[in-house]
Amino acid sequence: MLAFYQFEKSYQGRTILNIPDQQLSPGLYHLKGQNGAGKTTLIKSIAGLIPFKGSIKLMDVPNDLKHQQAYRKLVSFAPAEPVYPGFMKGIDLIRIHQELRNTTPEKDQELIQKLGVDRFQDQHILGYSSGMLKKLSLILAFIGSPKLIILDEPMNALDTEAVQLLEPFIAQYQLAGSSFLITSHQDFHWVQHPYATLSIQNAQLAVA
């Protein structure tokens, strides 16, 4: 599913990540690592948000400028602390993502309603609370059932009801063919089905 070839990311001459050749099969992954280990750098690289040396491929589609549009349809990213333009409405971002991923409003309506985003999607994002922003970011990540859904600290700012809904939706989307890469400082007890653990140690990516 996800492949790294001579992948390297450095800042000011210091190597943060060095993954020569590694492939990850489809599935659910919990990415662990100490603060500063490179977790955020890794997921932003996979999501196509920052440049790097080497190559990353998802479903054999390269993460590069030439294939950017095709790659972005395959991967989605919900950041730990989402920030969106305050002048926009939630429904505007939802429609943009639906158009990008060639999906329809009806397909995503169950998730939108269960997370309660339908109650505030017509409001300007400037007035959103941190919890509302987090729920919107999750909706945007799930839209169109991407092949890889990256969730960075998905429990942050979520109420108890939303937390309880998240795991069943992950299971539902995984059965439909989506893989997940999740970072979390919290215990993974809320995940009820098998997952693999990824860790970053000495700039290397290890699978447990």
Coordinates of C-alpha atoms in Angstrom, one line a residue:
M1 CA 0.0 0.0 0.0
L2 CA 2.5 2.6 1.2
A3 CA 6.1 2.5 0.1
F4 CA 9.2 4.5 0.9
Y5 CA 12.2 4.6 -1.4
Q6 CA 15.4 6.4 -0.1
F7 CA 13.2 8.7 1.9
E8 CA 15.0 11.3 3.9
K9 CA 13.9 14.5 5.7
S10 CA 16.3 16.9 7.3
Y11 CA 16.2 20.3 9.0
Q12 CA 19.2 22.6 9.0
G13 CA 21.5 19.7 8.2
R14 CA 20.1 17.4 10.9
T15 CA 18.4 14.2 9.6
I16 CA 15.0 13.8 11.2
L17 CA 13.9 10.7 9.2
N18 CA 15.8 8.2 7.1
I19 CA 13.8 5.4 5.6
P20 CA 15.8 3.7 2.8
D21 CA 13.3 1.1 1.5
Q22 CA 10.1 0.1 3.4
Q23 CA 6.6 -1.0 2.5
L24 CA 3.5 -1.1 4.6
S25 CA 0.6 -3.4 3.8
P26 CA -3.0 -2.2 4.1
G27 CA -4.3 -2.0 7.6
L28 CA -4.6 0.0 10.7
Y29 CA -1.4 1.5 12.2
H30 CA -0.7 3.3 15.5
L31 CA 2.3 5.6 15.1
K32 CA 4.2 6.2 18.3
G33 CA 7.2 8.2 19.2
Q34 CA 8.6 10.7 21.7
N35 CA 8.1 14.4 21.2
G36 CA 10.5 15.5 18.5
A37 CA 11.0 12.0 17.1
G38 CA 9.6 13.0 13.8
K39 CA 5.9 11.8 13.9
T40 CA 4.5 15.1 12.6
T41 CA 7.2 15.3 9.9
L42 CA 6.4 11.8 8.7
I43 CA 2.7 12.2 8.4
K44 CA 3.0 15.6 6.7
S45 CA 5.4 14.1 4.2
I46 CA 3.0 11.2 3.5
A47 CA 0.1 13.7 3.2
G48 CA 2.1 15.7 0.6
L49 CA 2.3 18.8 2.7
I50 CA 6.1 19.2 3.0
P51 CA 9.0 18.5 0.6
F52 CA 11.4 15.6 1.1
K53 CA 14.2 13.7 -0.6
G54 CA 13.5 10.3 -2.1
S55 CA 10.1 8.9 -2.9
I56 CA 6.8 8.0 -1.3
K57 CA 4.2 6.0 -3.2
L58 CA 0.6 5.1 -2.3
M59 CA -1.0 2.4 -4.3
D60 CA 1.9 2.9 -6.8
V61 CA 1.0 6.6 -7.3
P62 CA 4.1 8.8 -6.5
N63 CA 3.8 11.6 -4.0
D64 CA 5.2 14.3 -6.3
L65 CA 4.1 17.4 -8.2
K66 CA 3.5 15.5 -11.5
H67 CA 1.0 13.1 -9.8
Q68 CA -0.3 15.5 -7.1
Q69 CA -3.9 15.5 -8.1
A70 CA -4.1 11.7 -8.3
Y71 CA -2.2 11.3 -5.1
R72 CA -4.4 13.7 -3.1
K73 CA -7.4 11.6 -4.0
L74 CA -5.9 8.6 -2.3
V75 CA -4.8 10.2 1.0
S76 CA -6.4 12.4 3.5
F77 CA -5.1 14.1 6.7
A78 CA -6.9 15.3 9.8
P79 CA -4.4 17.4 11.8
A80 CA -4.2 17.5 15.6
E81 CA -5.2 21.1 15.7
P82 CA -7.0 22.0 12.5
V83 CA -7.0 25.5 11.2
Y84 CA -9.3 26.7 8.3
P85 CA -10.1 30.1 6.8
G86 CA -12.5 31.8 9.2
F87 CA -14.5 33.5 6.3
M88 CA -15.5 30.1 5.0
K89 CA -18.3 27.8 6.1
G90 CA -17.9 24.2 7.0
I91 CA -20.2 23.2 4.2
D92 CA -17.9 25.0 1.7
L93 CA -14.9 22.8 2.7
I94 CA -17.1 19.7 2.7
R95 CA -18.2 20.4 -0.9
I96 CA -14.7 21.1 -2.0
H97 CA -13.5 17.8 -0.7
Q98 CA -16.5 16.0 -2.2
E99 CA -15.7 17.5 -5.6
L100 CA -12.0 16.6 -5.2
R101 CA -12.8 13.0 -4.4
N102 CA -15.7 12.6 -6.8
T103 CA -18.2 11.7 -4.1
T104 CA -21.8 12.9 -3.4
P105 CA -23.4 14.6 -0.3
E106 CA -25.6 11.5 0.3
K107 CA -22.6 9.2 0.7
D108 CA -21.2 11.3 3.6
Q109 CA -24.4 12.3 5.3
E110 CA -24.4 9.5 7.9
L111 CA -21.0 10.6 9.2
I112 CA -21.9 14.3 9.1
Q113 CA -25.2 13.7 11.0
K114 CA -23.7 11.3 13.6
L115 CA -20.9 13.7 14.5
G116 CA -23.4 16.5 14.6
V117 CA -21.6 18.6 12.0
D118 CA -24.9 19.2 10.2
R119 CA -25.9 21.5 13.1
F120 CA -23.1 24.0 12.4
Q121 CA -21.9 23.4 8.9
D122 CA -23.7 26.5 7.6
Q123 CA -21.9 28.8 10.1
H124 CA -18.7 30.6 9.4
I125 CA -15.6 28.8 10.7
L126 CA -14.4 31.9 12.6
G127 CA -17.1 31.1 15.2
Y128 CA -16.2 27.4 15.6
S129 CA -15.0 25.9 18.9
S130 CA -12.0 23.6 19.0
G131 CA -14.4 20.6 19.2
M132 CA -16.3 21.8 16.2
L133 CA -13.1 22.3 14.2
K134 CA -12.0 18.8 15.1
K135 CA -15.2 17.2 14.0
L136 CA -15.1 19.1 10.7
S137 CA -11.5 17.9 10.1
L138 CA -12.6 14.3 10.7
I139 CA -15.5 14.7 8.2
L140 CA -13.1 16.1 5.6
A141 CA -10.6 13.2 6.2
F142 CA -13.3 10.5 5.7
I143 CA -15.0 12.0 2.6
G144 CA -14.7 9.8 -0.4
S145 CA -13.2 6.9 1.4
P146 CA -9.5 7.6 0.6
K147 CA -7.1 4.6 0.5
L148 CA -5.1 6.1 3.4
I149 CA -6.7 8.2 6.2
I150 CA -4.2 9.9 8.5
L151 CA -5.6 11.0 11.9
D152 CA -3.3 13.0 14.1
E153 CA -4.4 12.9 17.7
P154 CA -8.0 12.2 16.7
M155 CA -9.3 12.3 20.3
N156 CA -8.2 15.9 21.0
A157 CA -11.1 18.2 21.7
L158 CA -13.7 15.5 21.0
D159 CA -16.7 15.0 23.4
T160 CA -17.4 11.5 24.8
E161 CA -20.1 10.8 22.3
A162 CA -17.9 11.6 19.3
V163 CA -15.0 9.5 20.7
Q164 CA -17.4 6.5 21.0
L165 CA -18.5 6.9 17.3
L166 CA -14.9 7.1 15.9
E167 CA -13.8 3.5 16.3
P168 CA -16.9 2.0 14.6
F169 CA -16.5 4.4 11.7
I170 CA -12.8 3.4 11.4
A171 CA -13.8 -0.2 11.3
Q172 CA -16.5 0.5 8.7
Y173 CA -14.2 2.4 6.4
Q174 CA -11.4 -0.2 6.8
L175 CA -13.8 -2.9 5.7
A176 CA -14.6 -0.8 2.7
G177 CA -10.9 -0.6 1.7
S178 CA -9.4 2.3 3.6
S179 CA -6.2 2.0 5.7
F180 CA -5.5 4.2 8.7
L181 CA -2.4 5.8 10.2
I182 CA -3.2 7.2 13.6
T183 CA -0.9 9.1 16.0
S184 CA -2.0 9.2 19.6
H185 CA -0.4 9.8 23.0
Q186 CA -3.4 8.1 24.5
D187 CA -3.8 4.4 25.1
F188 CA -5.2 2.5 22.1
H189 CA -7.8 0.7 24.2
W190 CA -10.7 2.3 22.2
V191 CA -9.6 0.3 19.1
Q192 CA -11.4 -3.1 19.2
H193 CA -9.8 -4.8 16.1
P194 CA -6.2 -5.7 15.2
Y195 CA -3.7 -3.0 14.5
A196 CA 0.1 -2.7 14.0
T197 CA 2.3 -0.3 15.9
L198 CA 4.8 1.9 14.1
S199 CA 7.6 3.6 16.1
I200 CA 10.3 6.1 15.2
Q201 CA 13.6 5.5 16.8
N202 CA 16.9 7.0 15.7
A203 CA 15.3 8.5 12.6
Q204 CA 14.2 5.0 11.5
L205 CA 10.6 3.6 11.1
A206 CA 10.0 0.3 12.9
V207 CA 7.0 -2.0 12.7
A208 CA 5.9 -4.0 15.7

